[in-house]
PDB file of C-alpha atoms and ligand atoms in Angstrom:
ATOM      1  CA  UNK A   1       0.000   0.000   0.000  1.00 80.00           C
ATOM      2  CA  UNK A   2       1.009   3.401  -0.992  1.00 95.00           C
ATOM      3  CA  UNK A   3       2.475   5.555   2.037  1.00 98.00           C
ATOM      4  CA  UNK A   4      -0.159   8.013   2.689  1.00 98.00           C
ATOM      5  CA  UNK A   5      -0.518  11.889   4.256  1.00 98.00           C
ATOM      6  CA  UNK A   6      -1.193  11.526   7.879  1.00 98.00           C
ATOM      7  CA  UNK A   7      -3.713  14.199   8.735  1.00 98.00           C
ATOM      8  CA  UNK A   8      -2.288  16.889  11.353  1.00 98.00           C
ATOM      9  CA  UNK A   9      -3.086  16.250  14.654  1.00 98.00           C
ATOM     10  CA  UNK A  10      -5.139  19.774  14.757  1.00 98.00           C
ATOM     11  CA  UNK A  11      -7.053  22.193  13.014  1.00 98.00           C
ATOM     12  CA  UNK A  12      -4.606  23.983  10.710  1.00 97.00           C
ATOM     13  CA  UNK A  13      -4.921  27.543  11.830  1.00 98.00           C
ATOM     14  CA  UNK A  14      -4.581  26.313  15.474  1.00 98.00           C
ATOM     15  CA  UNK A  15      -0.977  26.801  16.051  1.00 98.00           C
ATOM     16  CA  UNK A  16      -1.628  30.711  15.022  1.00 98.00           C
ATOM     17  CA  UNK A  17      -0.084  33.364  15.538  1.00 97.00           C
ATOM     18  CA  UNK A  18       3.007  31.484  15.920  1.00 98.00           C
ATOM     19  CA  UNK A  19       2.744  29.215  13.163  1.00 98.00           C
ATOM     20  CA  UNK A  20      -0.051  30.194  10.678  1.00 98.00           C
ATOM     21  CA  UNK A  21      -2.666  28.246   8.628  1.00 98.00           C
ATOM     22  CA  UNK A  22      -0.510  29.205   5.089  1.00 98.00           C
ATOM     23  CA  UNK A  23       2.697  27.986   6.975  1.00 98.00           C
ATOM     24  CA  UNK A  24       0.598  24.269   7.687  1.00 98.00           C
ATOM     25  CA  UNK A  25      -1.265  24.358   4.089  1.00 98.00           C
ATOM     26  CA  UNK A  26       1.897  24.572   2.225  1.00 98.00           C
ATOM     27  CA  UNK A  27       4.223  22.842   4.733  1.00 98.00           C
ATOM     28  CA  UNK A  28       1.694  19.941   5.595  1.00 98.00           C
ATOM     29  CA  UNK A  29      -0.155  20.139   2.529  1.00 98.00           C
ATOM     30  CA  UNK A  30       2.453  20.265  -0.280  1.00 98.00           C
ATOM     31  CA  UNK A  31       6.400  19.981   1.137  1.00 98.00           C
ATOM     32  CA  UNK A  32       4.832  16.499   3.253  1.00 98.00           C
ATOM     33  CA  UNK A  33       3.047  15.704   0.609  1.00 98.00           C
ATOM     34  CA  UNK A  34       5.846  15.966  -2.034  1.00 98.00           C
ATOM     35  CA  UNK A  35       8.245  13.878   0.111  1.00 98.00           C
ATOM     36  CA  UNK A  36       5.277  11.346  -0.117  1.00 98.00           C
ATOM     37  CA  UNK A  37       4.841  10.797  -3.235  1.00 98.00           C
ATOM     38  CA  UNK A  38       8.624  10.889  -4.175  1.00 98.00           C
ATOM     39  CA  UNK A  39       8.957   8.102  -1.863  1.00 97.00           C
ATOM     40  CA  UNK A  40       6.296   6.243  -3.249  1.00 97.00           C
ATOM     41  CA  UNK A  41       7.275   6.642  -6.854  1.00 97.00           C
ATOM     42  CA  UNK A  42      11.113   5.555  -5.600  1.00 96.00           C
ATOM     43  CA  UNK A  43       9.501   2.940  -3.995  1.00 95.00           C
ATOM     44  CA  UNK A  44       7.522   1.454  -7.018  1.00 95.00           C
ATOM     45  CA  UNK A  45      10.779   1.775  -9.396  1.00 95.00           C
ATOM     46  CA  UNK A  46      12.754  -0.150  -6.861  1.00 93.00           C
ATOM     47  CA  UNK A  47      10.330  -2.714  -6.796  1.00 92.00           C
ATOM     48  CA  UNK A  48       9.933  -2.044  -2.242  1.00 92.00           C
ATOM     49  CA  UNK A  49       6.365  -1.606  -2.307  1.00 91.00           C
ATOM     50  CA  UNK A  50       5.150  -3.473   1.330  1.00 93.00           C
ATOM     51  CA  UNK A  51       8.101  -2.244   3.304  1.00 95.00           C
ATOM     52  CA  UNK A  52       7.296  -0.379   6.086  1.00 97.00           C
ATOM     53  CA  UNK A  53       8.625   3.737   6.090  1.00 97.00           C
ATOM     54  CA  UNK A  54      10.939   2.408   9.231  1.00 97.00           C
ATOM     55  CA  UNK A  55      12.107  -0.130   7.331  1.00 96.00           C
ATOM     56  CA  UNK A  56      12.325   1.589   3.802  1.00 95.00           C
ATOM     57  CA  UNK A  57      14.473   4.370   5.811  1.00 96.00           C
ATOM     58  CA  UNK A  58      16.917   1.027   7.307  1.00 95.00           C
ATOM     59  CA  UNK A  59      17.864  -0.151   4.053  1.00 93.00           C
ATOM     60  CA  UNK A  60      17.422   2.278   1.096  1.00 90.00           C
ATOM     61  CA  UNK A  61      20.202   1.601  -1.144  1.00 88.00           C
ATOM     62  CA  UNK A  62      20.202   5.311  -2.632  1.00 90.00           C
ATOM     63  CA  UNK A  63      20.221   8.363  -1.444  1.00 93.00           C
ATOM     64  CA  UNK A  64      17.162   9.966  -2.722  1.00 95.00           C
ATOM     65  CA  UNK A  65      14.971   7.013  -1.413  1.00 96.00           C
ATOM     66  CA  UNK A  66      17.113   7.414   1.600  1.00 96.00           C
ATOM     67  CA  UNK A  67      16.438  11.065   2.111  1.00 96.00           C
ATOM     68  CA  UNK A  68      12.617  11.573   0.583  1.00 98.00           C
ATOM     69  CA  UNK A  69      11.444   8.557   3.161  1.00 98.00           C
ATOM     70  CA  UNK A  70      13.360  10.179   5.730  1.00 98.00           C
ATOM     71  CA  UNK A  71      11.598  13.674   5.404  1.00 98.00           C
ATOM     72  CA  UNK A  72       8.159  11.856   5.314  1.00 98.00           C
ATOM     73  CA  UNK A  73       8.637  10.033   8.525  1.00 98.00           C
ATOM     74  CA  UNK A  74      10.562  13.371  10.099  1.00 98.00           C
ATOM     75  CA  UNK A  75       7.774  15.252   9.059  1.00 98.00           C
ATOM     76  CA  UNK A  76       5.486  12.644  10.340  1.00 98.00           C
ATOM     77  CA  UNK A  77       6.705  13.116  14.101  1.00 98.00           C
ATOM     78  CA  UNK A  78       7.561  16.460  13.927  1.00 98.00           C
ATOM     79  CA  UNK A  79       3.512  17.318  13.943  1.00 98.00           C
ATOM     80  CA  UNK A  80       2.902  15.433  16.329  1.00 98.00           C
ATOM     81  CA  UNK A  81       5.588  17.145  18.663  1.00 98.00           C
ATOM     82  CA  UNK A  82       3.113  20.220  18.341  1.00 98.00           C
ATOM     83  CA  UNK A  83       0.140  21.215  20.493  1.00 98.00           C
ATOM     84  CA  UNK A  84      -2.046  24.330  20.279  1.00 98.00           C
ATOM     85  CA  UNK A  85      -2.235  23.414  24.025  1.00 97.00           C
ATOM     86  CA  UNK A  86       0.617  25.178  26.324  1.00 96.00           C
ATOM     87  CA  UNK A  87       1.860  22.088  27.889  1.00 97.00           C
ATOM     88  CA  UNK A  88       5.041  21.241  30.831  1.00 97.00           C
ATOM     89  CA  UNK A  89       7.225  18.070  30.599  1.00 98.00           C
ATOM     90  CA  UNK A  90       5.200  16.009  32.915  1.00 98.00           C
ATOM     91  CA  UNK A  91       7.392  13.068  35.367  1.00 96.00           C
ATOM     92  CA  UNK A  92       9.589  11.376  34.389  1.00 96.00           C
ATOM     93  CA  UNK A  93      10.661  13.799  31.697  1.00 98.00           C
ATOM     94  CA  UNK A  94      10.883  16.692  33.938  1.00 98.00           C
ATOM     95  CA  UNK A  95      13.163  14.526  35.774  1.00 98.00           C
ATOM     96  CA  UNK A  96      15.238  13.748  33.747  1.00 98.00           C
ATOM     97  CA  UNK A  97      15.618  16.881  32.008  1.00 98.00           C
ATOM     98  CA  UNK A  98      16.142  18.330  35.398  1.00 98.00           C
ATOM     99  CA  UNK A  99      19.015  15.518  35.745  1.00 98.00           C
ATOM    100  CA  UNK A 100      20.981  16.073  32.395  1.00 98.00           C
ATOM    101  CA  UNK A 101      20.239  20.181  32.001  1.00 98.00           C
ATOM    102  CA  UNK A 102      19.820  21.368  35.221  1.00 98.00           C
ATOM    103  CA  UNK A 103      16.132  23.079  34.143  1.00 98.00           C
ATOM    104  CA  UNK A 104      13.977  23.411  31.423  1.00 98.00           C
ATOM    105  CA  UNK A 105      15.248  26.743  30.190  1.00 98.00           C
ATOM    106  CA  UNK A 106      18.437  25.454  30.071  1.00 98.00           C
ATOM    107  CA  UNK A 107      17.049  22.910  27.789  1.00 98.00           C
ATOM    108  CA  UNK A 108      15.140  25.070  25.776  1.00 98.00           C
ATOM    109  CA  UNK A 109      18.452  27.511  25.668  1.00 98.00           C
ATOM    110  CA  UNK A 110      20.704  24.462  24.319  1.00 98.00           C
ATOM    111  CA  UNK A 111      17.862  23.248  21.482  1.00 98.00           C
ATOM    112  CA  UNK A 112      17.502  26.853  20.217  1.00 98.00           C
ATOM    113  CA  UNK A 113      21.038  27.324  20.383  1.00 98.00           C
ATOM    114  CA  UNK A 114      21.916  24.010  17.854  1.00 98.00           C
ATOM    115  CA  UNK A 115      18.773  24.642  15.876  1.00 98.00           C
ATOM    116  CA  UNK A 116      20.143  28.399  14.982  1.00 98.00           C
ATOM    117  CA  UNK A 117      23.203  27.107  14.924  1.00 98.00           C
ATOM    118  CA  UNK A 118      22.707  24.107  12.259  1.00 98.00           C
ATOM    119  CA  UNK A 119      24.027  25.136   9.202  1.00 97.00           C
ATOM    120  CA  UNK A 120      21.424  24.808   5.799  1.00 97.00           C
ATOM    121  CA  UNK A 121      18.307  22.410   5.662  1.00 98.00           C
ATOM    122  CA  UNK A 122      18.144  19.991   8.577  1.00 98.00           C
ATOM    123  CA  UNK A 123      16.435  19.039  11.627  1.00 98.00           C
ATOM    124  CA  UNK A 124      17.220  19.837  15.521  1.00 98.00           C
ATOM    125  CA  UNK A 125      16.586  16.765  17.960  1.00 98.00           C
ATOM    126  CA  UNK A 126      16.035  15.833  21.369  1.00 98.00           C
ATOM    127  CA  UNK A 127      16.906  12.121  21.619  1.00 98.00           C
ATOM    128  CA  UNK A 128      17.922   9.405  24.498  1.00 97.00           C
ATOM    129  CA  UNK A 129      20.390   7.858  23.753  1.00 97.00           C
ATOM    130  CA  UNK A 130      22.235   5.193  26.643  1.00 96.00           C
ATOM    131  CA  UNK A 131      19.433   6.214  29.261  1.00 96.00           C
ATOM    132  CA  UNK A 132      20.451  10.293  28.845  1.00 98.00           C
ATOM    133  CA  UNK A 133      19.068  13.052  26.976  1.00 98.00           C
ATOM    134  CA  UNK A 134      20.734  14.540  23.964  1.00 98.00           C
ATOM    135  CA  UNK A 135      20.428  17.773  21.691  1.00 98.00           C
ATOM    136  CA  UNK A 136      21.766  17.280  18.272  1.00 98.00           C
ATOM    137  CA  UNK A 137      21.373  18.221  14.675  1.00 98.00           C
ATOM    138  CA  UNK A 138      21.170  16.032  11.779  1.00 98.00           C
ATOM    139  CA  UNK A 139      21.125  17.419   8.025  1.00 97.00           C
ATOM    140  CA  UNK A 140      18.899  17.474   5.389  1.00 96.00           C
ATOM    141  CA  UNK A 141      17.052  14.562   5.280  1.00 96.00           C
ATOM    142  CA  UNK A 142      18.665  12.364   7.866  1.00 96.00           C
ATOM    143  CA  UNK A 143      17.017  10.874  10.697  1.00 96.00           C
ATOM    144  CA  UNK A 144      17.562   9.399  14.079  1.00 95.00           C
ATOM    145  CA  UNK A 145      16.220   6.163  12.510  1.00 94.00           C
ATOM    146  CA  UNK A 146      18.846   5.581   9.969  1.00 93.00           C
ATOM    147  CA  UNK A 147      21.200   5.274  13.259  1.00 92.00           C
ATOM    148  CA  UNK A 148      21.700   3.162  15.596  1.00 88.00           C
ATOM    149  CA  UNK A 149      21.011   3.858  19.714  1.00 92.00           C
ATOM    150  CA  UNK A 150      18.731   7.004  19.119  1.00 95.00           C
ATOM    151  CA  UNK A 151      15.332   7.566  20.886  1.00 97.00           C
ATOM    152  CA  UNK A 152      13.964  10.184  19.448  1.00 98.00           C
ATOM    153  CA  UNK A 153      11.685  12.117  21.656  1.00 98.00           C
ATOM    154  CA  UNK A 154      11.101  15.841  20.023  1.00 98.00           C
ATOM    155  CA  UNK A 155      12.466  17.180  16.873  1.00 98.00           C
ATOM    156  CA  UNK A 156      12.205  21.137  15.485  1.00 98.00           C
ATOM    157  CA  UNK A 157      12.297  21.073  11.390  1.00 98.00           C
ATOM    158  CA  UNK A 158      14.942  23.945  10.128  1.00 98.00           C
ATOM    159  CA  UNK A 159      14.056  24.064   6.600  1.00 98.00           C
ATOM    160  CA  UNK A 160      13.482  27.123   5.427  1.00 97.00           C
ATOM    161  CA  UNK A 161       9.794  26.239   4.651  1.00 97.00           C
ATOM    162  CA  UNK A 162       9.415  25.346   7.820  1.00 98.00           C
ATOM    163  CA  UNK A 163       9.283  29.595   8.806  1.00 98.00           C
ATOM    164  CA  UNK A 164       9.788  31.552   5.850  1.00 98.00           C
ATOM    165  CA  UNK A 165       6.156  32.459   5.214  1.00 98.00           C
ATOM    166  CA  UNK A 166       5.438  33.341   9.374  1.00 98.00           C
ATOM    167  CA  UNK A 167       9.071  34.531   9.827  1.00 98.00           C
ATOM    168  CA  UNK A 168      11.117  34.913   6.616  1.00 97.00           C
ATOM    169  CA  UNK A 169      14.546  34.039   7.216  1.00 97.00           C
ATOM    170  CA  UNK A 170      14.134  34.775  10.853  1.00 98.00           C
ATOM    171  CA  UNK A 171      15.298  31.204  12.160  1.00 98.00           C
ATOM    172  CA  UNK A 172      15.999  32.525  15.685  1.00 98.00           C
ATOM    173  CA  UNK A 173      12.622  33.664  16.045  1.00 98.00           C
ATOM    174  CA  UNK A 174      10.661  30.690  14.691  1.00 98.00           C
ATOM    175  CA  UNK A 175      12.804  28.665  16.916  1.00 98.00           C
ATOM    176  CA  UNK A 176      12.057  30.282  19.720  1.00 98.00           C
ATOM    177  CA  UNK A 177       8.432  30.645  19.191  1.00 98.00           C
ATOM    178  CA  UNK A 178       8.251  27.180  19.132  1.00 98.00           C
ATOM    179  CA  UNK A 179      10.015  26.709  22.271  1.00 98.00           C
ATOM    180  CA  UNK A 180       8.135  29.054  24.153  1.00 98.00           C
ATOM    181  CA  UNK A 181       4.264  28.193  23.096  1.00 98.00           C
ATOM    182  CA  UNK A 182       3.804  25.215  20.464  1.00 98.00           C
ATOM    183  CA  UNK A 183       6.209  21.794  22.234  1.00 98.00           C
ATOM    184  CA  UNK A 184       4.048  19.415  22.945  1.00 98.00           C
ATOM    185  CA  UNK A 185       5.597  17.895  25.989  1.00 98.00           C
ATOM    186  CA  UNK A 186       2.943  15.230  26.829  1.00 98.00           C
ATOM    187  CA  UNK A 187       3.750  13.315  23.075  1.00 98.00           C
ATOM    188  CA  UNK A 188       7.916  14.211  24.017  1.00 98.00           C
ATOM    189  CA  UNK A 189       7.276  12.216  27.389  1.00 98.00           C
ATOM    190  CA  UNK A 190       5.749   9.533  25.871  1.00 98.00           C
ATOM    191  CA  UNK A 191       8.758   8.580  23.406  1.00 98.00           C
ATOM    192  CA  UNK A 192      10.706   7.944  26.760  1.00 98.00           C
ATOM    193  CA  UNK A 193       9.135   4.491  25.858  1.00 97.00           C
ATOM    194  CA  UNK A 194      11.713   3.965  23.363  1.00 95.00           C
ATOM    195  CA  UNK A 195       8.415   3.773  20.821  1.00 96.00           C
ATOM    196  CA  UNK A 196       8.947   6.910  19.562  1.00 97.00           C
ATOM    197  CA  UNK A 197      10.106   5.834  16.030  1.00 97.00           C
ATOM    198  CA  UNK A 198       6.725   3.666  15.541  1.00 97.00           C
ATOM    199  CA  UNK A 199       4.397   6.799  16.149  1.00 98.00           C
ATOM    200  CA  UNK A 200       5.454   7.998  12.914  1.00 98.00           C
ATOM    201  CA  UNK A 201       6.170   4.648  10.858  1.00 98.00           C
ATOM    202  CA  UNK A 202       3.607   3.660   8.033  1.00 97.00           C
ATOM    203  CA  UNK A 203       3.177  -0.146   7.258  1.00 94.00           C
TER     204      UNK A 203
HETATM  205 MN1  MN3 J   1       9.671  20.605   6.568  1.00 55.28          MN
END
């Protein structure tokens, strides 16, 4: 079966003002979308059709399959780590962000910091990795999936589509808009499961 647009998880004009309804109608509805049917059409001339996304990501053999299945499943969790709702790291996350950061701002301060400071098209993460939280960056269309030992528990997309109509090449200020009112921190908590890279897989 074809891999499919998952609908957002919202209405989208509910993440305005800080991420509009154009932002989620073009970014949802086309740059998602696009990264869909790439991968399917990759997919079909490759002759993978009935892998799953996960497992599609695993073992691509090129690099466009690679990166076009990777967007669609970033993309895929990435909506899903956002909430019209203001919401707090709930236990054990709080925990353990109080353990590895010292607070939450300190958290937020060292994810803004590597998502401004990522260089081009690419994707900021929170991950566990060996039972501790980690802030990285991986490019383009990489993924914590295509590596080994990563949890992924939030991620913040730095494409330039991802602000350019509600910010223009204000990166610093989407990023920190995001921080400050759109995180959905009940969805991060719940990837301390280890799950987190099913909740955006596709069969
Ligand atoms: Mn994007």
């Amino acid at each position: 079966m074809p891999f499919t647009l998952p609908p957002l998880p919202y209405t989208p004009d509910a993440l305005a003002p800080h991420m509009s309804a154009e932002t989620l109608e073009y970014h949802h509805g086309k740059h998602h979308q696009a990264y869909i049917d790439k991968t399917n059409q990759l997919m079909t001339e490759a002759g993978l059709q009935g892998r799953s996304l996960v497992d599609v990501i695993r073992s691509a053999e090129s690099d466009p399959l690679r990166n076009n299945a990777g967007q669609l499943w970033n993309h895929s969790f990435f909506w899903q780590c956002l909430s019209p709702e203001q919401t707090t790291p709930p236990e054990p996350l709080m925990h353990l962000i109080t353990r590895d950061f010292g607070s939450l701002e300190a958290l937020n301060k060292k994810l803004a910091e590597v998502a401004v400071a990522h260089f081009g098209s690419g994707w900021a993460w929170l991950m566990l990795v060996d039972g501790a939280l980690q802030v990285t960056s991986l490019h383009d269309g990489d993924t914590p999936i295509a590596h080994g030992g990563m949890a992924p528990l939030l991620t913040i997309d730095l494409w330039e589509h991802a602000y350019y109509i509600d910010y223009r090449n204000a990166r610093p200020k989407y990023v920190e808009a995001l921080l400050a009112a759109l995180i959905n921190w009940e969805f991060v908590a719940l990837n301390l499961d280890g799950n987190g890279i099913q909740r955006a897989n596709q069969d």
